[in-house]
Coordinates of C-alpha atoms in Angstrom, one line a residue:
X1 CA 61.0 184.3 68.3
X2 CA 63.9 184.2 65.7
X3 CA 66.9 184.7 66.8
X4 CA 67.7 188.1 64.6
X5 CA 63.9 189.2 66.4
X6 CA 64.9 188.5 69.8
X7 CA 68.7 190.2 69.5
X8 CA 67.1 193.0 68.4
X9 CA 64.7 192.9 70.9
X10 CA 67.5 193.0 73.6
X11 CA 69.5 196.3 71.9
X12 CA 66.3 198.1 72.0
X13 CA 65.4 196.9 75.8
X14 CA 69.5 197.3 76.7
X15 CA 68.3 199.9 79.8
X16 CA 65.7 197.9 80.7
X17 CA 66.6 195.5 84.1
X18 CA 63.3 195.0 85.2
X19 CA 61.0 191.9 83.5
X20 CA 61.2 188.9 82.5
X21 CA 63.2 187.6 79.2
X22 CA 62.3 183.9 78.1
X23 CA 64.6 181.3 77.2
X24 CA 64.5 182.1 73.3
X25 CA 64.6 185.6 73.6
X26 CA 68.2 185.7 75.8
X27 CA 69.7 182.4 73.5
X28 CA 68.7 184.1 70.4
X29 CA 70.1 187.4 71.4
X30 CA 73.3 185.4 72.5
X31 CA 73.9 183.6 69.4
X32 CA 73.8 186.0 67.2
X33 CA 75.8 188.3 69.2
X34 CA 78.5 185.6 69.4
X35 CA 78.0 185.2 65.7
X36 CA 78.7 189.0 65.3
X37 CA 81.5 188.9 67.6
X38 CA 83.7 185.7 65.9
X39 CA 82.9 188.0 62.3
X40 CA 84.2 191.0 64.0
X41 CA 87.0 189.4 65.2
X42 CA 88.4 187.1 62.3
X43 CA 88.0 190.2 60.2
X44 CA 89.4 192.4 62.6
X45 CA 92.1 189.9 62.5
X46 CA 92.3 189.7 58.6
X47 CA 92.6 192.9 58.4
X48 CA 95.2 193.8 60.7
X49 CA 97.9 191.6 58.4
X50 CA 97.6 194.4 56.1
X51 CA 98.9 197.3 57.9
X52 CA 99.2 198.1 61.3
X53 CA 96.9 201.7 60.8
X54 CA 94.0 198.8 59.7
X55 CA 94.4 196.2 62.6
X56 CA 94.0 199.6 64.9
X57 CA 91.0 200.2 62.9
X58 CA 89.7 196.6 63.2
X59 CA 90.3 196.2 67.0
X60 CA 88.4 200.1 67.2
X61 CA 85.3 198.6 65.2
X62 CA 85.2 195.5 67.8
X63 CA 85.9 197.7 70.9
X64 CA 83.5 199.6 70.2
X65 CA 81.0 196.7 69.8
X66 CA 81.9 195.0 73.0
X67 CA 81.4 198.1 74.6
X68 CA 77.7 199.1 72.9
X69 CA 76.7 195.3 73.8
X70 CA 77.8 195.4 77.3
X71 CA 74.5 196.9 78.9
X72 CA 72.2 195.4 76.8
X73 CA 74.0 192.2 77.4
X74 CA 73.7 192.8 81.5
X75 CA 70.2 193.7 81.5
X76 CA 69.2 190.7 79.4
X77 CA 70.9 188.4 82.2
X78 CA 69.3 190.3 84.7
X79 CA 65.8 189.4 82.9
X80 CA 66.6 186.3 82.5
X81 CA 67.5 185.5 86.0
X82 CA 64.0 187.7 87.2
X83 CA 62.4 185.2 84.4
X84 CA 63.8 182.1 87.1
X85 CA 63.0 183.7 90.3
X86 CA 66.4 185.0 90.7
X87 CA 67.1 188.4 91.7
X88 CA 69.5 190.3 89.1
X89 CA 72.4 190.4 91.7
X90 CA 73.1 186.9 90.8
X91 CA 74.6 188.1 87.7
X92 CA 77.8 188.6 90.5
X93 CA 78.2 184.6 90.5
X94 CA 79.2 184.5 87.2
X95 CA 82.4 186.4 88.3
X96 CA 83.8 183.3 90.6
X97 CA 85.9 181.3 89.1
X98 CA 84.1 177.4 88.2
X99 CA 81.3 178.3 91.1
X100 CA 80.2 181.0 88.1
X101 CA 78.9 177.9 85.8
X102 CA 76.0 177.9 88.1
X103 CA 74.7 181.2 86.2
X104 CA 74.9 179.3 83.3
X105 CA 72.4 176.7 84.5
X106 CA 69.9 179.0 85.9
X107 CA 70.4 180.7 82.7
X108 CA 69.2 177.4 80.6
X109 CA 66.7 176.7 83.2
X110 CA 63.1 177.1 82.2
X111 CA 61.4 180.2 84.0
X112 CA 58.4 180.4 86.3
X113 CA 55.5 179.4 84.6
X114 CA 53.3 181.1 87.3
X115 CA 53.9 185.6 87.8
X116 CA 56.5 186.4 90.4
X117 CA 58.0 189.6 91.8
X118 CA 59.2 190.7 88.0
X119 CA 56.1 190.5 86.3
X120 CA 53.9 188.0 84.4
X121 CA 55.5 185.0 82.7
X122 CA 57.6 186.2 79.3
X123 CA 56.3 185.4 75.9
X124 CA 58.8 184.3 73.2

Protein backbone atom coordinates (compact mmCIF):
# COMPACT_ATOMS: atom_id res chain seq x y z
CA UNK A 1 0.00 0.00 0.00
CA UNK A 2 1.48 3.51 -0.98
CA UNK A 3 1.75 5.71 1.41
CA UNK A 4 -0.83 8.50 -0.27
CA UNK A 5 -3.35 4.99 -0.56
CA UNK A 6 -3.00 4.10 3.01
CA UNK A 7 -3.39 7.98 4.45
CA UNK A 8 -6.29 8.24 2.65
CA UNK A 9 -7.44 5.08 3.76
CA UNK A 10 -7.20 6.31 7.44
CA UNK A 11 -9.28 9.92 6.75
CA UNK A 12 -11.94 7.82 5.36
CA UNK A 13 -11.87 5.05 8.29
CA UNK A 14 -11.12 8.20 11.05
CA UNK A 15 -14.52 6.83 13.06
CA UNK A 16 -13.61 3.55 12.74
CA UNK A 17 -11.81 2.00 16.17
CA UNK A 18 -12.54 -1.43 15.67
CA UNK A 19 -10.07 -3.66 13.20
CA UNK A 20 -6.99 -4.20 12.42
CA UNK A 21 -4.55 -1.59 10.51
CA UNK A 22 -1.15 -3.21 9.26
CA UNK A 23 2.18 -1.90 9.54
CA UNK A 24 2.09 -0.01 6.09
CA UNK A 25 -1.18 1.18 6.33
CA UNK A 26 -0.53 3.30 9.93
CA UNK A 27 3.47 4.33 8.72
CA UNK A 28 2.16 5.42 5.41
CA UNK A 29 -0.73 7.32 6.89
CA UNK A 30 1.96 8.84 9.42
CA UNK A 31 4.37 9.98 6.93
CA UNK A 32 2.54 11.72 4.90
CA UNK A 33 0.69 13.37 7.54
CA UNK A 34 3.92 14.48 9.10
CA UNK A 35 4.90 15.47 5.60
CA UNK A 36 1.65 17.67 5.49
CA UNK A 37 2.19 18.95 8.79
CA UNK A 38 6.09 20.33 8.38
CA UNK A 39 4.42 22.08 4.81
CA UNK A 40 1.69 23.49 6.78
CA UNK A 41 3.85 24.75 9.22
CA UNK A 42 6.95 26.26 7.41
CA UNK A 43 4.39 27.92 5.27
CA UNK A 44 2.33 28.87 7.92
CA UNK A 45 5.48 30.33 9.18
CA UNK A 46 6.44 32.01 5.88
CA UNK A 47 3.64 33.54 5.73
CA UNK A 48 3.20 35.00 8.96
CA UNK A 49 6.45 37.50 8.26
CA UNK A 50 4.28 39.23 5.96
CA UNK A 51 1.63 40.61 8.08
CA UNK A 52 0.26 39.68 11.24
CA UNK A 53 -3.69 39.25 9.61
CA UNK A 54 -1.69 36.23 7.37
CA UNK A 55 0.32 34.49 10.19
CA UNK A 56 -3.44 34.34 11.91
CA UNK A 57 -4.55 32.97 8.80
CA UNK A 58 -1.61 30.45 8.57
CA UNK A 59 -1.78 29.10 12.18
CA UNK A 60 -6.04 28.90 11.36
CA UNK A 61 -5.22 26.59 8.18
CA UNK A 62 -2.86 24.31 10.53
CA UNK A 63 -5.36 24.40 13.56
CA UNK A 64 -7.67 23.42 11.70
CA UNK A 65 -5.67 20.40 10.28
CA UNK A 66 -4.44 19.20 13.54
CA UNK A 67 -7.83 19.28 14.63
CA UNK A 68 -9.59 17.24 11.40
CA UNK A 69 -6.51 14.73 11.82
CA UNK A 70 -6.95 14.11 15.41
CA UNK A 71 -9.65 11.31 15.26
CA UNK A 72 -8.53 9.73 12.36
CA UNK A 73 -5.15 9.82 13.85
CA UNK A 74 -6.52 8.00 17.29
CA UNK A 75 -8.52 5.39 15.68
CA UNK A 76 -5.61 4.37 13.43
CA UNK A 77 -3.44 3.79 16.82
CA UNK A 78 -6.23 2.08 18.18
CA UNK A 79 -6.12 -0.39 14.98
CA UNK A 80 -2.90 -0.63 15.07
CA UNK A 81 -2.55 -1.70 18.63
CA UNK A 82 -5.90 -4.31 18.04
CA UNK A 83 -3.56 -5.38 14.85
CA UNK A 84 -0.80 -6.48 17.95
CA UNK A 85 -3.15 -7.90 20.33
CA UNK A 86 -3.30 -4.79 22.24
CA UNK A 87 -6.54 -3.41 23.32
CA UNK A 88 -7.02 0.35 22.13
CA UNK A 89 -6.71 1.74 25.81
CA UNK A 90 -3.11 1.40 25.48
CA UNK A 91 -3.07 4.40 23.40
CA UNK A 92 -3.11 6.04 27.37
CA UNK A 93 0.71 4.91 27.61
CA UNK A 94 1.72 7.13 25.20
CA UNK A 95 0.74 9.96 27.58
CA UNK A 96 3.61 9.03 30.31
CA UNK A 97 6.41 10.69 30.08
CA UNK A 98 9.71 8.16 28.54
CA UNK A 99 7.42 4.89 29.76
CA UNK A 100 5.17 6.29 26.51
CA UNK A 101 8.06 5.02 23.97
CA UNK A 102 6.70 1.71 24.63
CA UNK A 103 3.58 2.63 22.23
CA UNK A 104 6.07 3.34 19.84
CA UNK A 105 7.41 -0.17 19.86
CA UNK A 106 4.24 -2.01 19.82
CA UNK A 107 3.43 0.41 17.18
CA UNK A 108 6.53 -0.91 14.89
CA UNK A 109 5.97 -4.36 16.05
CA UNK A 110 4.67 -6.77 13.42
CA UNK A 111 0.89 -7.79 14.13
CA UNK A 112 -0.63 -11.22 14.79
CA UNK A 113 -0.34 -13.33 11.96
CA UNK A 114 -3.14 -15.59 13.28
CA UNK A 115 -7.22 -13.72 13.87
CA UNK A 116 -7.69 -12.36 17.38
CA UNK A 117 -10.45 -10.57 19.16
CA UNK A 118 -10.33 -7.58 16.37
CA UNK A 119 -10.75 -9.47 13.41
CA UNK A 120 -8.80 -11.32 10.76
CA UNK A 121 -5.17 -10.48 10.10
CA UNK A 122 -5.03 -6.82 8.02
CA UNK A 123 -3.99 -6.77 4.47
CA UNK A 124 -1.61 -3.90 3.25
Amino acid sequence: MSPAAAYLRVLSAFADFDGRASRAEFWGFVLVHLGVTVVLAVASAVVGTVTEAAWVAGSAVFALYAVGTFFPALSAVARRLHDTGRSSLFVLVGLLPVIGLVLVYWLARPGDPAPNAWGQPADG
